Amino acid sequence: MISLLVVGSIVLAIILGYKTRINIGLFAIAFAYLIGCFGMGLSPTAIIKMWPLKIFFIIFSVSLFYSFATINGTLEKLAEHLMYRCRNVPHLLPYAIFATSTLISGLGAGYYTVLAFMAPITLLLCQRTGMSMIIGAMSVSYGALAGANFMSSQSGIIFQGIMMNVGISTEQAFINSIGIFISTAIIPVLVITSLIFFTKHRHNMQHSAFNIEVPTPFTREQKTTLWLTIIMMALVLLAPIAHLIAPHNDTIAFINSKMNIGLIASLFSVIALLLKLGDERKAIASLPWGTLIMICGVGMLISVAIKAGTINLLASWIGTSIPSYLVPVAFGVVAAFMSLFASTLGVVTPALFPIVPSIAQSLSIDPMMLFICIIVGAQATAISPFSSGGSLILGACPNEKSRSKLFPQLLFRAAPIGFIAALTYNLVITFAI
């Protein structure tokens, strides 16, 4: 009975968040308190301890450092320079949009930040060049997602944190995140290539000519910010990669054991402030507080579900009701459906990742396969106008007319194309590996 109540509360939190536009995490915290304390007899202190402090600290610290690149204009300037480079090959513009979005997102801007300033640029280019808004929207969304999934970027860090919370080792979580990043980088290239060369896009843009003004040079602060970002990414990535290559080297093992991306990012934030690369108050104000509340709030409710045995019950049902060879694909389909209306980071991964270890163990499936299928499925429909990503793209439309035109295209063309591509990919890796 309690398990059914917990599942119902998760669904209700998503519905209420969507209908009222109030952060889903706040509803999740309320339900965690009511069900945990009054339905299960837990103490208020026990409920408060379910706040995922480790994940919160990592997201907070990393986002704080990367916010300097946003507020001092480094990322926007980088986008301008990269777009300027491709002005002579207009029909390949979607690749440039995808690559630019991936790079900037991978440098730490995160999915929502990249969409916030790349989506308006992309839709403006669609108007000026005749490029399909569907191709433009999918290129920028796919790029922002793929880059954010990079091991040292926002989503990649969140995925690793949730994996470690459900019992996956730090080393294995890092390896899993590499698999997720590679998968979510391959699919967009295949989809964009198909849209460019097997639709009217290439013909429409073959003789297109558009002008992009020569961007101004990087300032001293922006150059320093870029170098700091590259150094931090190198520190975060080199130690675990070196440990994977030479697991028995004591020196590398010692250094790797002292690496923590949250603490490293905090150190680099102090360096950025000492170098006056941005205003402290603006940096803190630009943090993704809504995402933090959503992830941690849903995390509390999921912890209540684990305590109630709901996760084990759900894992047992999946293990006995679905053929084992279809379980990864089924996870991808469920994640895709959830992502039509809810956030991948805030809802889908906190809800589905905890089920993976027990399912993988009982059915002898590689957990990485399940994690990849979940993210591939979830991000396939992130462009839906009902999801946070799609709504940001709609909000970037220059006028109501283009917004009304783009809405059905995102819902009935972009989301289905993404879903079919993800389903195909998940089927291939399920039966091929």
CSV table of C-alpha atoms in Angstrom, one decimal:
chain,number,residue,atom,x,y,z
A,1,MET,CA,0.0,0.0,0.0
A,2,ILE,CA,2.8,2.4,0.9
A,3,SER,CA,4.7,1.6,-2.3
A,4,LEU,CA,1.6,2.4,-4.3
A,5,LEU,CA,1.2,5.6,-2.5
A,6,VAL,CA,4.9,6.6,-3.1
A,7,VAL,CA,4.6,5.8,-6.9
A,8,GLY,CA,1.3,7.8,-7.0
A,9,SER,CA,3.0,10.7,-5.2
A,10,ILE,CA,5.9,10.8,-7.8
A,11,VAL,CA,3.4,10.9,-10.6
A,12,LEU,CA,1.3,13.5,-8.8
A,13,ALA,CA,4.3,15.7,-8.2
A,14,ILE,CA,5.1,15.7,-11.9
A,15,ILE,CA,1.5,16.5,-12.8
A,16,LEU,CA,1.2,19.3,-10.2
A,17,GLY,CA,4.5,20.7,-11.3
A,18,TYR,CA,3.5,20.8,-14.9
A,19,LYS,CA,0.0,22.2,-14.3
A,20,THR,CA,1.0,24.8,-11.7
A,21,ARG,CA,4.5,25.7,-13.0
A,22,ILE,CA,5.7,25.2,-9.4
A,23,ASN,CA,9.0,23.4,-9.0
A,24,ILE,CA,8.4,19.6,-8.9
A,25,GLY,CA,11.1,19.3,-6.3
A,26,LEU,CA,9.0,21.3,-3.8
A,27,PHE,CA,6.0,19.0,-4.2
A,28,ALA,CA,8.4,16.0,-3.9
A,29,ILE,CA,9.8,17.4,-0.6
A,30,ALA,CA,6.2,17.8,0.8
A,31,PHE,CA,5.2,14.3,-0.2
A,32,ALA,CA,8.4,12.9,1.2
A,33,TYR,CA,7.6,14.5,4.6
A,34,LEU,CA,3.9,13.5,4.6
A,35,ILE,CA,4.5,9.9,3.5
A,36,GLY,CA,7.8,9.3,5.4
A,37,CYS,CA,6.7,10.8,8.7
A,38,PHE,CA,3.0,10.0,8.9
A,39,GLY,CA,2.8,7.0,6.6
A,40,MET,CA,6.0,5.2,7.5
A,41,GLY,CA,6.7,6.5,11.0
A,42,LEU,CA,10.1,8.0,10.1
A,43,SER,CA,11.4,10.9,12.1
A,44,PRO,CA,11.7,14.4,10.6
A,45,THR,CA,15.5,14.2,11.1
A,46,ALA,CA,15.5,11.0,9.0
A,47,ILE,CA,13.6,12.8,6.2
A,48,ILE,CA,16.0,15.8,6.2
A,49,LYS,CA,19.0,13.4,6.0
A,50,MET,CA,17.5,12.1,2.7
A,51,TRP,CA,18.5,15.4,1.1
A,52,PRO,CA,21.3,14.3,-1.3
A,53,LEU,CA,23.9,16.6,0.1
A,54,LYS,CA,26.8,15.2,-2.0
A,55,ILE,CA,25.0,15.7,-5.3
A,56,PHE,CA,23.9,19.2,-4.1
A,57,PHE,CA,27.5,20.2,-3.3
A,58,ILE,CA,28.9,19.0,-6.5
A,59,ILE,CA,26.3,20.7,-8.7
A,60,PHE,CA,26.6,23.9,-6.7
A,61,SER,CA,30.4,24.0,-6.8
A,62,VAL,CA,30.8,23.1,-10.5
A,63,SER,CA,28.0,25.4,-11.6
A,64,LEU,CA,29.5,28.3,-9.6
A,65,PHE,CA,32.8,28.0,-11.3
A,66,TYR,CA,31.3,27.6,-14.8
A,67,SER,CA,29.0,30.6,-14.2
A,68,PHE,CA,32.0,32.9,-14.6
A,69,ALA,CA,32.3,31.9,-18.3
A,70,THR,CA,28.6,32.8,-18.7
A,71,ILE,CA,28.5,36.2,-16.9
A,72,ASN,CA,31.7,37.6,-18.4
A,73,GLY,CA,30.6,36.7,-22.0
A,74,THR,CA,33.2,34.0,-22.6
A,75,LEU,CA,30.8,31.4,-23.9
A,76,GLU,CA,28.8,33.8,-26.0
A,77,LYS,CA,32.0,35.1,-27.6
A,78,LEU,CA,33.2,31.6,-28.3
A,79,ALA,CA,29.9,30.8,-30.0
A,80,GLU,CA,30.2,33.9,-32.2
A,81,HIS,CA,33.7,32.9,-33.3
A,82,LEU,CA,32.8,29.3,-34.1
A,83,MET,CA,29.7,30.3,-36.1
A,84,TYR,CA,31.7,32.9,-38.0
A,85,ARG,CA,34.1,30.1,-39.2
A,86,CYS,CA,31.3,28.2,-41.1
A,87,ARG,CA,29.8,31.2,-42.9
A,88,ASN,CA,31.0,29.9,-46.3
A,89,VAL,CA,29.3,26.4,-46.1
A,90,PRO,CA,25.7,27.3,-45.2
A,91,HIS,CA,24.2,23.8,-46.0
A,92,LEU,CA,26.5,22.4,-43.3
A,93,LEU,CA,25.3,25.0,-40.7
A,94,PRO,CA,23.5,22.4,-38.6
A,95,TYR,CA,26.8,20.6,-38.0
A,96,ALA,CA,28.3,23.9,-36.9
A,97,ILE,CA,25.4,24.6,-34.6
A,98,PHE,CA,25.6,21.1,-33.1
A,99,ALA,CA,29.4,21.3,-32.7
A,100,THR,CA,29.3,24.8,-31.1
A,101,SER,CA,26.5,23.8,-28.7
A,102,THR,CA,28.4,20.6,-27.8
A,103,LEU,CA,31.6,22.4,-27.1
A,104,ILE,CA,30.1,25.2,-25.1
A,105,SER,CA,28.0,22.8,-23.1
A,106,GLY,CA,30.9,20.5,-22.6
A,107,LEU,CA,32.9,23.5,-21.2
A,108,GLY,CA,30.4,23.5,-18.4
A,109,ALA,CA,27.6,25.8,-19.4
A,110,GLY,CA,25.0,23.0,-19.1
A,111,TYR,CA,22.0,22.2,-21.2
A,112,TYR,CA,19.7,25.1,-20.2
A,113,THR,CA,22.3,27.8,-20.3
A,114,VAL,CA,23.4,26.8,-23.8
A,115,LEU,CA,19.8,26.8,-25.0
A,116,ALA,CA,19.2,30.2,-23.4
A,117,PHE,CA,21.7,31.9,-25.7
A,118,MET,CA,22.2,29.5,-28.6
A,119,ALA,CA,18.5,28.9,-29.4
A,120,PRO,CA,17.8,32.6,-30.3
A,121,ILE,CA,20.9,32.7,-32.5
A,122,THR,CA,19.9,29.4,-34.2
A,123,LEU,CA,16.3,30.4,-34.9
A,124,LEU,CA,17.5,33.8,-36.2
A,125,LEU,CA,19.9,31.9,-38.6
A,126,CYS,CA,16.9,29.7,-39.7
A,127,GLN,CA,15.0,32.9,-40.7
A,128,ARG,CA,18.0,34.4,-42.5
A,129,THR,CA,19.2,31.3,-44.4
A,130,GLY,CA,16.0,29.3,-45.0
A,131,MET,CA,17.3,26.4,-42.8
A,132,SER,CA,14.5,24.3,-41.4
A,133,MET,CA,13.5,25.3,-37.9
A,134,ILE,CA,13.2,21.6,-37.1
A,135,ILE,CA,16.8,20.9,-38.1
A,136,GLY,CA,18.0,24.0,-36.3
A,137,ALA,CA,16.1,23.2,-33.1
A,138,MET,CA,17.3,19.6,-33.1
A,139,SER,CA,20.9,20.6,-33.8
A,140,VAL,CA,21.1,23.0,-30.9
A,141,SER,CA,19.2,20.7,-28.5
A,142,TYR,CA,21.2,17.6,-29.4
A,143,GLY,CA,24.5,19.6,-29.0
A,144,ALA,CA,23.5,21.1,-25.7
A,145,LEU,CA,22.6,17.6,-24.4
A,146,ALA,CA,25.7,15.8,-25.7
A,147,GLY,CA,28.1,18.5,-24.3
A,148,ALA,CA,26.3,18.5,-20.9
A,149,ASN,CA,26.8,14.7,-20.7
A,150,PHE,CA,30.6,15.1,-20.9
A,151,MET,CA,32.2,13.5,-17.9
A,152,SER,CA,33.2,16.8,-16.3
A,153,SER,CA,30.1,18.8,-17.3
A,154,GLN,CA,26.9,19.4,-15.5
A,155,SER,CA,24.7,16.4,-16.5
A,156,GLY,CA,27.7,14.0,-16.6
A,157,ILE,CA,28.5,14.9,-13.0
A,158,ILE,CA,24.9,14.5,-11.9
A,159,PHE,CA,24.6,11.1,-13.6
A,160,GLN,CA,27.8,10.0,-11.8
A,161,GLY,CA,26.5,11.3,-8.5
A,162,ILE,CA,23.2,9.5,-8.7
A,163,MET,CA,24.9,6.3,-9.7
A,164,MET,CA,27.3,6.5,-6.7
A,165,ASN,CA,24.2,7.1,-4.5
A,166,VAL,CA,22.7,3.8,-5.6
A,167,GLY,CA,25.9,1.8,-4.9
A,168,ILE,CA,27.9,2.1,-8.1
A,169,SER,CA,31.6,2.6,-7.5
A,170,THR,CA,33.2,5.9,-8.4
A,171,GLU,CA,35.4,4.3,-11.0
A,172,GLN,CA,32.5,2.4,-12.6
A,173,ALA,CA,30.3,5.5,-12.5
A,174,PHE,CA,33.0,7.4,-14.5
A,175,ILE,CA,33.2,4.6,-17.1
A,176,ASN,CA,29.4,4.5,-17.4
A,177,SER,CA,29.4,8.3,-18.0
A,178,ILE,CA,31.9,7.8,-20.8
A,179,GLY,CA,29.5,5.4,-22.4
A,180,ILE,CA,26.6,7.8,-22.0
A,181,PHE,CA,28.6,10.7,-23.5
A,182,ILE,CA,29.7,8.7,-26.5
A,183,SER,CA,26.2,7.3,-27.2
A,184,THR,CA,24.6,10.8,-27.0
A,185,ALA,CA,27.2,12.2,-29.3
A,186,ILE,CA,26.9,9.5,-32.0
A,187,ILE,CA,23.1,9.6,-32.3
A,188,PRO,CA,22.8,13.4,-33.1
A,189,VAL,CA,25.5,13.1,-35.9
A,190,LEU,CA,23.5,10.3,-37.5
A,191,VAL,CA,20.2,12.1,-37.2
A,192,ILE,CA,21.5,15.5,-38.4
A,193,THR,CA,23.3,13.8,-41.4
A,194,SER,CA,20.0,12.1,-42.4
A,195,LEU,CA,18.1,15.4,-42.2
A,196,ILE,CA,20.7,17.2,-44.2
A,197,PHE,CA,21.3,14.8,-47.0
A,198,PHE,CA,18.0,13.0,-47.3
A,199,THR,CA,15.6,15.9,-47.1
A,200,LYS,CA,15.2,19.1,-49.1
A,201,HIS,CA,17.5,21.0,-46.6
A,202,ARG,CA,20.6,20.7,-48.7
A,203,HIS,CA,18.8,21.9,-51.9
A,204,ASN,CA,17.2,24.8,-50.1
A,205,MET,CA,20.5,26.0,-48.6
A,206,GLN,CA,22.9,25.1,-51.4
A,207,HIS,CA,23.0,28.6,-52.8
A,208,SER,CA,22.1,30.4,-49.6
A,209,ALA,CA,24.3,33.3,-48.6
A,210,PHE,CA,24.2,34.9,-45.2
A,211,ASN,CA,26.4,37.3,-43.4
A,212,ILE,CA,27.7,37.0,-39.9
A,213,GLU,CA,29.6,40.0,-38.6
A,214,VAL,CA,33.2,39.6,-37.6
A,215,PRO,CA,33.2,38.9,-33.9
A,216,THR,CA,35.3,41.1,-31.6
A,217,PRO,CA,38.5,39.6,-30.0
A,218,PHE,CA,38.4,37.8,-26.7
A,219,THR,CA,39.1,40.1,-23.7
A,220,ARG,CA,41.8,39.3,-21.2
A,221,GLU,CA,39.2,38.1,-18.7
A,222,GLN,CA,37.6,35.8,-21.3
A,223,LYS,CA,40.9,34.3,-22.4
A,224,THR,CA,41.8,33.7,-18.8
A,225,THR,CA,38.4,32.1,-18.1
A,226,LEU,CA,38.9,29.7,-21.1
A,227,TRP,CA,42.3,28.7,-19.9
A,228,LEU,CA,41.1,28.1,-16.3
A,229,THR,CA,38.2,26.0,-17.6
A,230,ILE,CA,40.5,23.9,-19.8
A,231,ILE,CA,43.0,23.4,-16.8
A,232,MET,CA,40.1,22.4,-14.5
A,233,MET,CA,38.7,19.9,-17.0
A,234,ALA,CA,42.2,18.4,-17.5
A,235,LEU,CA,42.6,17.9,-13.7
A,236,VAL,CA,39.2,16.3,-13.3
A,237,LEU,CA,39.6,13.9,-16.3
A,238,LEU,CA,43.3,13.0,-16.3
A,239,ALA,CA,43.5,11.4,-12.9
A,240,PRO,CA,40.6,8.9,-13.3
A,241,ILE,CA,41.7,8.1,-16.9
A,242,ALA,CA,45.3,7.5,-15.8
A,243,HIS,CA,44.0,5.3,-13.0
A,244,LEU,CA,42.0,3.3,-15.5
A,245,ILE,CA,45.1,2.8,-17.7
A,246,ALA,CA,47.5,2.1,-14.7
A,247,PRO,CA,45.3,0.8,-11.9
A,248,HIS,CA,48.2,-0.6,-9.9
A,249,ASN,CA,50.4,2.5,-9.9
A,250,ASP,CA,50.4,3.7,-6.3
A,251,THR,CA,51.2,7.3,-7.1
A,252,ILE,CA,48.4,7.6,-9.6
A,253,ALA,CA,46.0,5.8,-7.3
A,254,PHE,CA,46.9,8.2,-4.4
A,255,ILE,CA,46.4,11.3,-6.6
A,256,ASN,CA,43.1,9.9,-8.0
A,257,SER,CA,41.8,9.3,-4.5
A,258,LYS,CA,42.3,13.0,-3.6
A,259,MET,CA,40.4,14.2,-6.7
A,260,ASN,CA,36.9,15.5,-6.1
A,261,ILE,CA,35.3,17.7,-8.8
A,262,GLY,CA,33.2,19.6,-6.3
A,263,LEU,CA,36.2,20.6,-4.2
A,264,ILE,CA,38.4,21.3,-7.3
A,265,ALA,CA,35.7,23.6,-8.8
A,266,SER,CA,35.4,25.4,-5.4
A,267,LEU,CA,39.2,26.0,-5.5
A,268,PHE,CA,39.0,27.3,-9.1
A,269,SER,CA,36.0,29.6,-8.2
A,270,VAL,CA,38.2,31.2,-5.6
A,271,ILE,CA,41.0,31.7,-8.2
A,272,ALA,CA,38.4,33.2,-10.7
A,273,LEU,CA,37.3,35.6,-8.0
A,274,LEU,CA,40.9,36.6,-7.1
A,275,LEU,CA,41.6,37.2,-10.8
A,276,LYS,CA,38.4,39.3,-11.0
A,277,LEU,CA,36.8,37.2,-13.8
A,278,GLY,CA,33.3,38.0,-12.7
A,279,ASP,CA,31.1,39.4,-9.9
A,280,GLU,CA,30.5,37.0,-7.0
A,281,ARG,CA,26.9,38.1,-6.5
A,282,LYS,CA,26.1,37.7,-10.2
A,283,ALA,CA,27.8,34.3,-10.2
A,284,ILE,CA,25.8,33.0,-7.3
A,285,ALA,CA,22.6,34.5,-8.7
A,286,SER,CA,23.1,32.7,-12.0
A,287,LEU,CA,23.3,29.2,-10.4
A,288,PRO,CA,20.6,26.7,-11.5
A,289,TRP,CA,18.7,26.9,-8.3
A,290,GLY,CA,15.5,25.5,-9.8
A,291,THR,CA,17.4,22.5,-11.1
A,292,LEU,CA,19.1,21.9,-7.8
A,293,ILE,CA,15.8,22.0,-5.9
A,294,MET,CA,14.2,19.7,-8.4
A,295,ILE,CA,17.0,17.1,-8.4
A,296,CYS,CA,17.4,17.1,-4.6
A,297,GLY,CA,13.6,17.3,-3.8
A,298,VAL,CA,12.9,14.3,-6.1
A,299,GLY,CA,15.9,12.6,-4.6
A,300,MET,CA,14.3,12.8,-1.2
A,301,LEU,CA,11.1,11.3,-2.4
A,302,ILE,CA,13.0,8.5,-4.2
A,303,SER,CA,14.9,7.8,-0.9
A,304,VAL,CA,11.5,7.4,0.8
A,305,ALA,CA,10.5,5.0,-2.0
A,306,ILE,CA,13.7,3.0,-1.4
A,307,LYS,CA,13.0,2.9,2.4
A,308,ALA,CA,9.5,1.7,1.7
A,309,GLY,CA,10.8,-1.1,-0.6
A,310,THR,CA,9.1,0.4,-3.7
A,311,ILE,CA,12.2,0.3,-5.8
A,312,ASN,CA,12.9,-3.4,-5.1
A,313,LEU,CA,9.2,-4.2,-5.8
A,314,LEU,CA,9.3,-2.3,-9.1
A,315,ALA,CA,12.6,-4.0,-10.0
A,316,SER,CA,11.1,-7.4,-9.2
A,317,TRP,CA,8.1,-6.7,-11.4
A,318,ILE,CA,10.2,-5.6,-14.4
A,319,GLY,CA,12.5,-8.6,-13.9
A,320,THR,CA,9.6,-11.0,-14.1
A,321,SER,CA,7.2,-9.3,-16.5
A,322,ILE,CA,9.5,-8.3,-19.3
A,323,PRO,CA,11.9,-10.6,-21.3
A,324,SER,CA,15.4,-9.9,-20.1
A,325,TYR,CA,16.6,-9.1,-23.7
A,326,LEU,CA,14.0,-6.3,-24.0
A,327,VAL,CA,14.6,-4.8,-20.5
A,328,PRO,CA,17.2,-2.1,-21.8
A,329,VAL,CA,14.9,-1.1,-24.6
A,330,ALA,CA,11.9,-1.0,-22.2
A,331,PHE,CA,13.8,1.3,-19.9
A,332,GLY,CA,14.6,3.6,-22.9
A,333,VAL,CA,10.9,3.7,-23.9
A,334,VAL,CA,9.7,4.5,-20.3
A,335,ALA,CA,12.4,7.2,-20.0
A,336,ALA,CA,11.4,8.8,-23.4
A,337,PHE,CA,7.7,8.9,-22.3
A,338,MET,CA,8.6,10.5,-18.9
A,339,SER,CA,10.8,13.0,-20.6
A,340,LEU,CA,7.9,14.3,-22.8
A,341,PHE,CA,6.6,16.0,-19.7
A,342,ALA,CA,9.4,16.1,-17.1
A,343,SER,CA,13.1,16.9,-16.7
A,344,THR,CA,15.7,14.2,-17.4
A,345,LEU,CA,18.0,15.5,-14.7
A,346,GLY,CA,15.3,16.3,-12.1
A,347,VAL,CA,12.8,13.5,-12.5
A,348,VAL,CA,13.8,10.7,-15.0
A,349,THR,CA,17.3,9.8,-13.7
A,350,PRO,CA,16.5,10.1,-10.0
A,351,ALA,CA,13.4,7.8,-10.6
A,352,LEU,CA,15.0,5.2,-12.8
A,353,PHE,CA,18.6,4.9,-11.9
A,354,PRO,CA,18.0,3.4,-8.4
A,355,ILE,CA,16.2,0.4,-10.1
A,356,VAL,CA,19.2,-0.4,-12.3
A,357,PRO,CA,21.6,-2.2,-9.9
A,358,SER,CA,19.0,-4.8,-8.7
A,359,ILE,CA,17.7,-5.4,-12.3
A,360,ALA,CA,21.2,-5.7,-13.7
A,361,GLN,CA,22.1,-8.2,-11.0
A,362,SER,CA,19.0,-10.4,-11.2
A,363,LEU,CA,19.0,-10.5,-15.0
A,364,SER,CA,22.8,-10.6,-15.5
A,365,ILE,CA,22.7,-7.4,-17.7
A,366,ASP,CA,25.6,-4.9,-17.8
A,367,PRO,CA,24.4,-1.9,-15.7
A,368,MET,CA,26.1,0.5,-18.1
A,369,MET,CA,23.7,-0.8,-20.9
A,370,LEU,CA,20.7,0.2,-18.8
A,371,PHE,CA,22.1,3.6,-17.8
A,372,ILE,CA,22.9,4.4,-21.5
A,373,CYS,CA,19.4,3.3,-22.7
A,374,ILE,CA,17.7,5.4,-20.0
A,375,ILE,CA,19.6,8.6,-20.9
A,376,VAL,CA,19.4,8.0,-24.7
A,377,GLY,CA,15.6,7.4,-24.4
A,378,ALA,CA,15.0,10.4,-22.0
A,379,GLN,CA,17.0,12.8,-24.1
A,380,ALA,CA,15.3,11.7,-27.3
A,381,THR,CA,12.1,13.5,-26.4
A,382,ALA,CA,13.7,16.4,-24.4
A,383,ILE,CA,12.8,18.6,-27.4
A,384,SER,CA,9.1,18.1,-26.8
A,385,PRO,CA,7.4,21.5,-26.3
A,386,PHE,CA,6.0,20.2,-23.0
A,387,SER,CA,9.5,19.4,-21.7
A,388,SER,CA,11.9,22.1,-20.3
A,389,GLY,CA,14.2,22.0,-23.3
A,390,GLY,CA,11.5,22.3,-25.9
A,391,SER,CA,9.8,25.1,-24.0
A,392,LEU,CA,13.1,27.0,-23.9
A,393,ILE,CA,13.4,26.7,-27.7
A,394,LEU,CA,9.8,27.9,-28.1
A,395,GLY,CA,10.6,30.8,-25.8
A,396,ALA,CA,13.5,31.8,-28.1
A,397,CYS,CA,11.1,32.3,-31.1
A,398,PRO,CA,11.2,36.0,-32.3
A,399,ASN,CA,7.4,36.3,-32.6
A,400,GLU,CA,4.1,34.5,-31.8
A,401,LYS,CA,3.7,33.4,-35.5
A,402,SER,CA,6.9,31.5,-35.6
A,403,ARG,CA,6.2,30.1,-32.1
A,404,SER,CA,2.8,28.8,-33.3
A,405,LYS,CA,4.4,27.2,-36.3
A,406,LEU,CA,7.2,25.6,-34.3
A,407,PHE,CA,5.1,24.1,-31.6
A,408,PRO,CA,3.5,21.3,-33.7
A,409,GLN,CA,6.8,20.7,-35.5
A,410,LEU,CA,8.5,20.0,-32.2
A,411,LEU,CA,5.7,17.7,-30.9
A,412,PHE,CA,4.8,15.8,-34.1
A,413,ARG,CA,8.1,15.7,-36.0
A,414,ALA,CA,11.2,16.5,-33.8
A,415,ALA,CA,10.2,14.4,-30.8
A,416,PRO,CA,9.1,11.3,-32.9
A,417,ILE,CA,12.3,11.5,-35.0
A,418,GLY,CA,14.4,11.6,-31.8
A,419,PHE,CA,12.4,8.7,-30.3
A,420,ILE,CA,12.8,6.5,-33.4
A,421,ALA,CA,16.5,7.2,-33.5
A,422,ALA,CA,16.9,6.4,-29.8
A,423,LEU,CA,14.8,3.3,-30.1
A,424,THR,CA,16.9,2.1,-33.0
A,425,TYR,CA,20.1,2.8,-31.2
A,426,ASN,CA,19.0,1.0,-28.0
A,427,LEU,CA,17.9,-2.0,-30.1
A,428,VAL,CA,21.3,-2.1,-31.9
A,429,ILE,CA,23.4,-1.9,-28.7
A,430,THR,CA,21.1,-4.4,-26.9
A,431,PHE,CA,21.4,-7.1,-29.5
A,432,ALA,CA,24.9,-6.3,-30.8
A,433,ILE,CA,26.8,-6.0,-27.5
